[in-house]
Amino acid sequence: MSVVLSLAGADPSCVSADASPLAELTAALHAYTEAEHHPHAIRWARGLETEASGDGTSGNGASASDDKAPASDRAPASALTPALRRRIRGWAPLWASYRARYLLPLTVAGDRSLDAELADIADLPPPLFAELTGYAIRGGNSGAPLDRVLSDRTQREGLLAAAERRSTARAELAHRLLDAPDSLRADLLDLLARAARALEPDLARAARVIGGRLPLLRASLDRDGPGRTLAGLDPTASYRSEPPRVVFDKFHHGIVNVATTPVLVVPSAFGRPHLLVKHEPGFVAVVQFPLLLEGDDQPGHAVVQRRLEVLCDPGRQRIARAIAREPLTPSELAARIGMSLPQVSRHLARLRDAGLVTVERDGRRAYYQLTLERVRRVGDDLLTVLFH
């Protein structure tokens, strides 16, 4: 399945890029509550459960001024109290894999503060707030509509049944939404404000990283156009010119007509590895994409699958074992592991095509060595594409 952004007839100005403090906050909350989906965030998420040292650093010495990592690859500069941790986990369904629509920008207005974005949530009409919250609790908007969930018995019963099938936390939120929607909204806004204050050092670092990347993203939109820029955000995305469109490989299907629905591109330091494409009627479409480390090469699904297939072969495993220790020529490998030179050459070609070996030449000799870091990352890369 895929999400298609149709660019036919769309003015380039229909696609813009900006930061969203609210989107980054909820990306951080998602990384905390579902750390197993974020291999790079596990250290950060676990570190949040230590007591703050009182000097802007956590007990493991992370500094809020450390801007080298674009996401939560490092230990946190923040800490969460036990009470706040419990509240964040209780609300986790709203920023799970299907994030509540109002937790991402609702308009294309740029340079907005967190307070302004929270005010947008406060200003939503109660039926619309309940509908969007209900979809998040249920885990999607592809089923029966929830546009009258506060008053329609069938919709209420359907939401409660769907939530109870998913988890106790979802069921509790569903009951709270239907019994006291205004109280639930006030509690949510209070939690988001408190979480933002508690995570301020790490969110500030993320904001600096995002701010540093935004000029490059906007320059790419101007120079290369929306199609190629959007396709370049993710290894699973592709640009197709006839008709012009960008296709994202996702677990749901959707088509966005960019000529009538503007697209806002939002970088995220905490979102890695997830790329979100949110498109719901009545709102701008939002593409929130993860920033990578400088020089990082996050492979797509096809590359990860090829590397797994290459490494499954026993013969190539023997070769990999030999060249993991030292660089060797094909002739040396053939003599050492008892294969013919053509066999060794074929196996090395497969390893090289998968990006798992490097080749250094010395005159007429070519020395092959296993790229240890990429082999080490195969498991993490597999998790990344599975949870993308």
Short mmCIF file of C-alpha atoms in Angstrom, two decimals:
data_model
loop_
_atom_site.label_atom_id
_atom_site.label_comp_id
_atom_site.label_asym_id
_atom_site.label_seq_id
_atom_site.Cartn_x
_atom_site.Cartn_y
_atom_site.Cartn_z
CA MET A 1 0.00 0.00 0.00
CA SER A 2 1.07 3.58 -0.44
CA VAL A 3 0.23 7.23 0.14
CA VAL A 4 0.37 9.28 -3.04
CA LEU A 5 0.87 13.04 -3.13
CA SER A 6 -0.46 14.08 -6.52
CA LEU A 7 1.34 17.19 -7.78
CA ALA A 8 -0.60 17.59 -11.04
CA GLY A 9 -1.70 21.22 -11.35
CA ALA A 10 -0.19 22.15 -7.99
CA ASP A 11 1.74 25.38 -7.61
CA PRO A 12 5.16 24.85 -5.98
CA SER A 13 4.04 27.14 -3.17
CA CYS A 14 1.51 24.48 -2.13
CA VAL A 15 4.39 22.62 -0.44
CA SER A 16 6.20 24.41 2.38
CA ALA A 17 8.50 23.48 5.26
CA ASP A 18 8.48 24.60 8.87
CA ALA A 19 9.10 23.48 12.42
CA SER A 20 6.35 22.44 14.82
CA PRO A 21 7.07 22.45 18.57
CA LEU A 22 3.93 20.38 19.21
CA ALA A 23 4.79 17.76 16.59
CA GLU A 24 8.31 17.46 18.02
CA LEU A 25 7.00 17.18 21.57
CA THR A 26 4.65 14.35 20.67
CA ALA A 27 7.36 12.65 18.59
CA ALA A 28 9.51 12.70 21.74
CA LEU A 29 6.64 11.31 23.83
CA HIS A 30 6.14 8.54 21.27
CA ALA A 31 9.85 7.71 21.35
CA TYR A 32 9.65 7.53 25.14
CA THR A 33 6.52 5.38 25.40
CA GLU A 34 7.45 3.07 22.51
CA ALA A 35 11.23 3.02 22.83
CA GLU A 36 11.41 -0.51 21.43
CA HIS A 37 10.37 0.94 18.08
CA HIS A 38 13.25 3.43 18.25
CA PRO A 39 16.59 1.62 18.62
CA HIS A 40 18.45 4.94 18.64
CA ALA A 41 16.22 6.31 21.41
CA ILE A 42 16.42 3.52 23.97
CA ARG A 43 19.28 5.10 25.94
CA TRP A 44 17.50 8.45 25.95
CA ALA A 45 14.13 6.97 26.96
CA ARG A 46 15.60 4.93 29.80
CA GLY A 47 17.62 7.91 30.99
CA LEU A 48 14.45 9.97 31.43
CA GLU A 49 13.58 7.77 34.38
CA THR A 50 16.58 8.98 36.40
CA GLU A 51 16.44 11.91 38.78
CA ALA A 52 17.58 15.27 37.41
CA SER A 53 20.89 16.53 38.83
CA GLY A 54 19.65 20.12 39.04
CA ASP A 55 22.26 21.60 36.71
CA GLY A 56 20.57 20.93 33.37
CA THR A 57 22.08 17.48 32.95
CA SER A 58 20.95 13.99 33.75
CA GLY A 59 22.94 11.68 35.96
CA ASN A 60 24.89 10.37 32.96
CA GLY A 61 26.29 13.75 31.98
CA ALA A 62 24.28 14.67 28.87
CA SER A 63 24.40 18.38 28.08
CA ALA A 64 21.63 20.43 26.58
CA SER A 65 24.26 22.21 24.48
CA ASP A 66 25.22 19.00 22.66
CA ASP A 67 23.73 19.54 19.20
CA LYS A 68 25.66 16.93 17.28
CA ALA A 69 22.90 14.31 17.37
CA PRO A 70 19.69 15.16 15.48
CA ALA A 71 17.57 12.87 17.63
CA SER A 72 17.66 11.08 20.93
CA ASP A 73 20.81 9.08 20.20
CA ARG A 74 22.43 10.43 23.36
CA ALA A 75 21.62 10.40 27.04
CA PRO A 76 18.93 12.92 28.01
CA ALA A 77 19.41 16.32 29.58
CA SER A 78 15.90 15.98 31.04
CA ALA A 79 14.19 13.79 33.63
CA LEU A 80 10.58 12.88 34.33
CA THR A 81 9.01 12.48 37.74
CA PRO A 82 7.23 9.17 38.44
CA ALA A 83 3.83 10.91 38.42
CA LEU A 84 4.49 12.53 35.05
CA ARG A 85 5.76 9.26 33.61
CA ARG A 86 2.51 7.56 34.61
CA ARG A 87 0.41 10.30 33.02
CA ILE A 88 2.41 10.20 29.77
CA ARG A 89 1.99 6.43 29.51
CA GLY A 90 -1.73 6.68 30.21
CA TRP A 91 -2.17 9.05 27.27
CA ALA A 92 0.19 7.13 24.96
CA PRO A 93 -2.56 5.96 22.54
CA LEU A 94 -2.88 9.55 21.28
CA TRP A 95 0.74 9.60 20.05
CA ALA A 96 1.06 5.93 19.10
CA SER A 97 1.55 4.75 15.50
CA TYR A 98 -1.70 6.54 14.56
CA ARG A 99 -1.20 9.98 16.08
CA ALA A 100 -4.14 12.23 16.89
CA ARG A 101 -4.45 14.68 14.01
CA TYR A 102 -4.39 17.78 16.23
CA LEU A 103 -0.95 16.80 17.57
CA LEU A 104 0.49 17.87 14.20
CA PRO A 105 0.08 21.34 12.62
CA LEU A 106 -3.48 22.13 11.57
CA THR A 107 -2.46 25.05 9.32
CA VAL A 108 0.50 26.11 7.20
CA ALA A 109 1.11 29.24 9.27
CA GLY A 110 4.81 29.23 10.06
CA ASP A 111 6.96 30.09 13.08
CA ARG A 112 4.32 29.13 15.64
CA SER A 113 4.96 28.61 19.33
CA LEU A 114 3.88 25.60 21.34
CA ASP A 115 1.35 27.78 23.16
CA ALA A 116 -0.23 28.78 19.84
CA GLU A 117 -0.44 25.16 18.71
CA LEU A 118 -1.99 24.13 22.03
CA ALA A 119 -4.50 26.96 21.61
CA ASP A 120 -5.53 25.38 18.29
CA ILE A 121 -6.46 22.21 20.18
CA ALA A 122 -8.39 24.23 22.76
CA ASP A 123 -10.31 26.00 19.98
CA LEU A 124 -11.47 22.87 18.16
CA PRO A 125 -15.26 22.47 18.25
CA PRO A 126 -16.15 19.76 20.79
CA PRO A 127 -17.62 17.33 18.21
CA LEU A 128 -14.49 17.63 16.04
CA PHE A 129 -12.14 17.24 19.01
CA ALA A 130 -14.07 14.13 20.07
CA GLU A 131 -14.00 12.70 16.54
CA LEU A 132 -10.24 13.16 16.12
CA THR A 133 -9.56 11.84 19.62
CA GLY A 134 -11.78 8.85 18.95
CA TYR A 135 -9.88 7.94 15.79
CA ALA A 136 -6.60 8.01 17.72
CA ILE A 137 -8.02 5.90 20.54
CA ARG A 138 -9.39 3.42 18.01
CA GLY A 139 -6.13 3.45 16.07
CA GLY A 140 -7.30 4.76 12.69
CA ASN A 141 -9.99 6.60 10.74
CA SER A 142 -10.64 3.95 8.09
CA GLY A 143 -13.58 2.34 9.91
CA ALA A 144 -16.99 3.69 10.79
CA PRO A 145 -17.15 7.50 11.16
CA LEU A 146 -17.02 9.07 14.61
CA ASP A 147 -18.32 12.50 13.61
CA ARG A 148 -21.24 12.19 16.09
CA VAL A 149 -19.57 10.02 18.69
CA LEU A 150 -20.70 12.26 21.57
CA SER A 151 -24.37 11.88 20.70
CA ASP A 152 -24.85 8.82 18.50
CA ARG A 153 -25.31 5.58 20.43
CA THR A 154 -24.03 3.35 17.64
CA GLN A 155 -20.84 5.38 17.24
CA ARG A 156 -20.28 5.45 21.01
CA GLU A 157 -20.69 1.70 21.34
CA GLY A 158 -18.45 1.10 18.33
CA LEU A 159 -15.65 3.24 19.79
CA LEU A 160 -15.89 1.57 23.20
CA ALA A 161 -15.82 -1.90 21.67
CA ALA A 162 -12.83 -1.07 19.46
CA ALA A 163 -10.92 0.52 22.36
CA GLU A 164 -11.57 -2.40 24.70
CA ARG A 165 -10.22 -4.81 22.08
CA ARG A 166 -6.97 -2.84 21.89
CA SER A 167 -5.98 -2.16 25.52
CA THR A 168 -7.10 -1.06 28.95
CA ALA A 169 -5.48 2.37 28.45
CA ARG A 170 -7.47 2.93 25.25
CA ALA A 171 -10.68 1.80 26.93
CA GLU A 172 -10.14 4.21 29.83
CA LEU A 173 -9.54 7.12 27.46
CA ALA A 174 -12.63 6.22 25.44
CA HIS A 175 -14.81 6.24 28.55
CA ARG A 176 -13.33 9.57 29.66
CA LEU A 177 -13.91 11.08 26.22
CA LEU A 178 -17.54 10.03 26.11
CA ASP A 179 -18.31 10.89 29.75
CA ALA A 180 -16.49 14.24 30.09
CA PRO A 181 -14.88 15.45 26.82
CA ASP A 182 -14.15 18.97 28.11
CA SER A 183 -12.39 17.65 31.19
CA LEU A 184 -10.38 15.22 29.10
CA ARG A 185 -9.27 18.00 26.75
CA ALA A 186 -8.20 20.22 29.66
CA ASP A 187 -6.25 17.33 31.18
CA LEU A 188 -4.54 16.63 27.86
CA LEU A 189 -3.50 20.26 27.39
CA ASP A 190 -2.16 20.37 30.94
CA LEU A 191 -0.16 17.18 30.38
CA LEU A 192 1.36 18.45 27.12
CA ALA A 193 2.41 21.72 28.77
CA ARG A 194 3.95 19.90 31.74
CA ALA A 195 5.75 17.40 29.52
CA ALA A 196 7.16 20.24 27.40
CA ARG A 197 8.55 21.92 30.50
CA ALA A 198 10.06 18.69 31.79
CA LEU A 199 11.68 17.87 28.44
CA GLU A 200 12.70 21.47 27.67
CA PRO A 201 16.49 20.86 27.53
CA ASP A 202 16.15 18.02 25.02
CA LEU A 203 13.42 19.75 23.02
CA ALA A 204 15.57 22.89 22.84
CA ARG A 205 18.45 20.86 21.46
CA ALA A 206 16.10 19.26 18.93
CA ALA A 207 14.77 22.69 17.93
CA ARG A 208 18.30 23.93 17.22
CA VAL A 209 19.01 20.91 15.04
CA ILE A 210 15.73 21.34 13.15
CA GLY A 211 16.36 25.07 12.75
CA GLY A 212 19.74 24.32 11.24
CA ARG A 213 18.28 21.95 8.67
CA LEU A 214 15.23 24.00 7.62
CA PRO A 215 17.15 26.41 5.33
CA LEU A 216 18.55 23.44 3.39
CA LEU A 217 15.10 21.90 3.07
CA ARG A 218 13.55 25.15 1.85
CA ALA A 219 16.41 25.67 -0.58
CA SER A 220 15.80 22.19 -1.98
CA LEU A 221 12.10 22.94 -2.46
CA ASP A 222 13.02 26.08 -4.42
CA ARG A 223 15.86 24.50 -6.39
CA ASP A 224 14.69 20.95 -7.05
CA GLY A 225 10.95 21.37 -6.76
CA PRO A 226 8.46 19.72 -4.38
CA GLY A 227 8.43 16.34 -6.12
CA ARG A 228 12.11 15.50 -5.92
CA THR A 229 12.49 17.11 -2.50
CA LEU A 230 9.63 15.10 -1.01
CA ALA A 231 10.92 11.89 -2.58
CA GLY A 232 14.34 12.58 -1.10
CA LEU A 233 12.98 12.61 2.45
CA ASP A 234 12.80 8.85 2.71
CA PRO A 235 14.47 5.82 1.07
CA THR A 236 11.06 4.19 0.48
CA ALA A 237 9.67 7.21 -1.39
CA SER A 238 9.81 7.72 -5.13
CA TYR A 239 9.06 10.55 -7.56
CA ARG A 240 7.15 9.73 -10.74
CA SER A 241 6.76 12.31 -13.43
CA GLU A 242 3.82 11.16 -15.55
CA PRO A 243 1.65 12.37 -13.93
CA PRO A 244 3.83 14.15 -11.34
CA ARG A 245 3.44 12.51 -7.95
CA VAL A 246 5.35 11.28 -4.92
CA VAL A 247 4.66 7.79 -3.63
CA PHE A 248 5.38 6.82 -0.02
CA ASP A 249 5.43 3.13 0.90
CA LYS A 250 3.10 2.96 3.93
CA PHE A 251 0.77 0.51 5.65
CA HIS A 252 -2.31 2.43 4.55
CA HIS A 253 -3.54 3.82 1.26
CA GLY A 254 -4.36 7.41 0.49
CA ILE A 255 -4.24 10.03 -2.25
CA VAL A 256 -3.65 13.72 -1.56
CA ASN A 257 -4.38 16.27 -4.28
CA VAL A 258 -1.74 18.87 -3.48
CA ALA A 259 -3.41 21.43 -5.79
CA THR A 260 -6.32 21.63 -3.32
CA THR A 261 -4.68 20.40 -0.10
CA PRO A 262 -1.44 22.17 0.84
CA VAL A 263 1.38 20.06 2.25
CA LEU A 264 3.51 21.10 5.20
CA VAL A 265 6.86 19.33 5.61
CA VAL A 266 7.99 19.11 9.24
CA PRO A 267 11.48 17.86 10.14
CA SER A 268 11.83 15.86 13.34
CA ALA A 269 14.84 15.06 15.50
CA PHE A 270 12.92 12.63 17.72
CA GLY A 271 10.84 10.96 14.99
CA ARG A 272 13.50 8.57 13.74
CA PRO A 273 12.79 6.09 12.19
CA HIS A 274 9.16 7.00 11.45
CA LEU A 275 8.00 9.11 8.53
CA LEU A 276 4.38 10.23 9.03
CA VAL A 277 2.04 11.33 6.27
CA LYS A 278 -1.13 12.70 7.87
CA HIS A 279 -3.96 13.56 5.53
CA GLU A 280 -7.45 14.03 6.89
CA PRO A 281 -10.29 16.02 5.29
CA GLY A 282 -10.44 19.66 6.29
CA PHE A 283 -6.78 20.04 7.24
CA VAL A 284 -3.45 20.55 5.53
CA ALA A 285 -1.49 17.38 4.83
CA VAL A 286 1.61 17.00 7.00
CA VAL A 287 4.76 15.05 6.21
CA GLN A 288 6.88 14.67 9.34
CA PHE A 289 10.22 13.11 8.45
CA PRO A 290 13.18 12.07 10.61
CA LEU A 291 16.50 13.84 10.45
CA LEU A 292 19.52 11.54 10.29
CA LEU A 293 23.01 11.94 11.63
CA GLU A 294 25.39 13.75 9.33
CA GLY A 295 26.80 11.16 6.96
CA ASP A 296 24.31 8.48 8.07
CA ASP A 297 22.94 6.22 5.36
CA GLN A 298 19.61 4.82 6.46
CA PRO A 299 18.89 2.03 3.99
CA GLY A 300 15.42 1.34 2.69
CA HIS A 301 13.54 -1.96 2.83
CA ALA A 302 14.99 -3.28 -0.44
CA VAL A 303 18.59 -2.71 0.69
CA VAL A 304 18.00 -4.31 4.09
CA GLN A 305 16.33 -7.30 2.48
CA ARG A 306 19.23 -7.71 0.03
CA ARG A 307 21.77 -7.59 2.87
CA LEU A 308 19.87 -10.23 4.82
CA GLU A 309 19.68 -12.49 1.77
CA VAL A 310 23.38 -12.04 1.01
CA LEU A 311 24.42 -12.89 4.55
CA CYS A 312 22.22 -16.00 4.71
CA ASP A 313 24.44 -17.94 2.30
CA PRO A 314 26.92 -20.24 4.17
CA GLY A 315 29.67 -19.63 1.61
CA ARG A 316 29.42 -15.88 1.94
CA GLN A 317 29.39 -16.22 5.72
CA ARG A 318 32.74 -18.05 5.50
CA ILE A 319 34.13 -15.27 3.34
CA ALA A 320 32.72 -12.60 5.67
CA ARG A 321 34.30 -14.34 8.65
CA ALA A 322 37.70 -14.27 6.96
CA ILE A 323 37.65 -10.66 5.79
CA ALA A 324 36.18 -9.42 9.08
CA ARG A 325 39.62 -9.98 10.60
CA GLU A 326 41.84 -8.58 7.87
CA PRO A 327 41.71 -7.43 4.23
CA LEU A 328 42.39 -10.25 1.76
CA THR A 329 42.64 -10.65 -2.00
CA PRO A 330 40.30 -13.05 -3.82
CA SER A 331 43.20 -15.43 -4.40
CA GLU A 332 44.10 -15.45 -0.72
CA LEU A 333 40.46 -16.09 0.17
CA ALA A 334 40.17 -18.96 -2.30
CA ALA A 335 43.24 -20.65 -0.83
CA ARG A 336 42.18 -20.05 2.76
CA ILE A 337 38.58 -21.30 2.62
CA GLY A 338 38.88 -23.93 -0.12
CA MET A 339 36.77 -22.34 -2.85
CA SER A 340 37.59 -21.76 -6.47
CA LEU A 341 38.58 -18.24 -7.49
CA PRO A 342 35.42 -17.78 -9.64
CA GLN A 343 33.24 -18.81 -6.68
CA VAL A 344 34.99 -16.35 -4.39
CA SER A 345 34.68 -13.58 -6.98
CA ARG A 346 30.93 -14.16 -7.34
CA HIS A 347 30.39 -14.09 -3.58
CA LEU A 348 32.48 -10.94 -3.19
CA ALA A 349 30.47 -9.27 -5.95
CA ARG A 350 27.24 -9.99 -4.07
CA LEU A 351 28.69 -8.65 -0.81
CA ARG A 352 30.01 -5.56 -2.58
CA ASP A 353 26.66 -4.89 -4.33
CA ALA A 354 24.96 -5.06 -0.91
CA GLY A 355 27.41 -2.48 0.45
CA LEU A 356 28.92 -4.89 2.95
CA VAL A 357 32.55 -4.86 1.81
CA THR A 358 35.13 -2.22 0.96
CA VAL A 359 37.83 -2.64 -1.68
CA GLU A 360 41.32 -1.16 -1.43
CA ARG A 361 43.67 -1.45 -4.41
CA ASP A 362 47.42 -1.80 -4.24
CA GLY A 363 48.73 -1.91 -7.79
CA ARG A 364 47.05 -4.85 -9.50
CA ARG A 365 45.84 -6.38 -6.24
CA ALA A 366 42.41 -5.73 -4.72
CA TYR A 367 41.97 -6.24 -0.99
CA TYR A 368 38.46 -6.88 0.34
CA GLN A 369 37.38 -6.22 3.89
CA LEU A 370 34.01 -6.57 5.59
CA THR A 371 32.29 -3.28 6.49
CA LEU A 372 31.81 -4.12 10.14
CA GLU A 373 29.59 -1.17 11.03
CA ARG A 374 27.02 -1.99 8.33
CA VAL A 375 26.94 -5.65 9.31
CA ARG A 376 26.54 -4.66 12.95
CA ARG A 377 23.63 -2.40 12.03
CA VAL A 378 21.67 -4.98 10.03
CA GLY A 379 19.43 -5.80 13.00
CA ASP A 380 18.78 -2.13 13.81
CA ASP A 381 18.18 -1.36 10.14
CA LEU A 382 15.66 -4.20 9.94
CA LEU A 383 13.78 -2.82 12.94
CA THR A 384 13.83 0.62 11.38
CA VAL A 385 12.17 -0.48 8.15
CA LEU A 386 9.69 -2.69 10.02
CA PHE A 387 8.54 0.22 12.17
CA HIS A 388 8.76 2.87 9.45
#
